[in-house]
Amino acid sequence: MQNNLCESQTKINLMRAFAGECQSRQRYYQAALIAQQQNYVGLERMFRFTAEQEERHAKQFFEKLKECAGETIEIQATYPASVFSDLGELLDASAKEEYHEFSEVYPEFSSVAKQEGFTDIASEFDMIAKIEESHHKRFDYYLKLWKEDMLLRSESSDELWMCLNCGHIHKGSEPPRECPVCGAQQGYFIREAEAPFTDCNMLN
Ligand SMILES: [Fe+2]
Ligand SMILES: [Fe+2]
């Protein structure tokens, strides 16, 4: 049986989720600015890409509160003060935040929503938890590269690197100091396999 959303714990959980997503989005935008200042454009784009997805999650949760429109909803929650300037610390904090979200927070919200009879909201929490898991893996992947100093280096001399500024592809164990086509700095390069849309070639 479905309860009245405006008198449920799920209403409060939706507001907590909304607040959490807004903050994740802002934290990743700030991390992107730090990466940009340090000339790690690949990491800047990765943080922005993820921030845009958090913005969409916030919208999804906020819209679920439509039937309680006009109410002021009180929540109690904790949020991380991950104010770092070191990119390794930012990646580590982001990976941990995502882990907490997908393994604890959203499964709990989903189970409460199910108990309260809001199956569509429960499935929203479940689906977004899966996305947060992929965010966790993304941050963890870059954290590992960062820690091992392999972000712009490879064991293989056949590694393909893409310049995010002009699309130039370079083959080698590391990207060039400067892109030979557009002059962008080394930090503009990412592994070709990490670039969105590159698998389009698979259709040919
Ligand atoms: Fe999210
Ligand atoms: Fe996320």
GROMACS .gro file of C-alpha atoms and ligand atoms in nm, residues 21 24 53-55 57-58 61 98 101 106 128 131-132 135, ligand 1:
model
   16
   21GLU     CA    1   2.368   1.537  -0.516
   24SER     CA    2   2.859   1.632  -0.503
   53GLN     CA    3   2.564   1.360  -1.403
   54GLU     CA    4   2.525   1.458  -1.035
   55GLU     CA    5   2.328   1.762  -1.148
   57HIS     CA    6   2.054   1.307  -1.023
   58ALA     CA    7   1.966   1.613  -0.815
   61PHE     CA    8   1.521   1.345  -0.685
   98GLU     CA    9   3.072   0.755  -0.402
  101GLU     CA   10   2.655   0.661  -0.141
  106TYR     CA   11   2.092   0.473  -0.140
  128ILE     CA   12   2.116   0.593  -0.925
  131ILE     CA   13   2.554   0.499  -1.143
  132GLU     CA   14   2.731   0.605  -0.824
  135HIS     CA   15   3.149   0.693  -1.049
  205FE      FE   16   2.479   1.126  -0.806
   0.00000   0.00000   0.00000
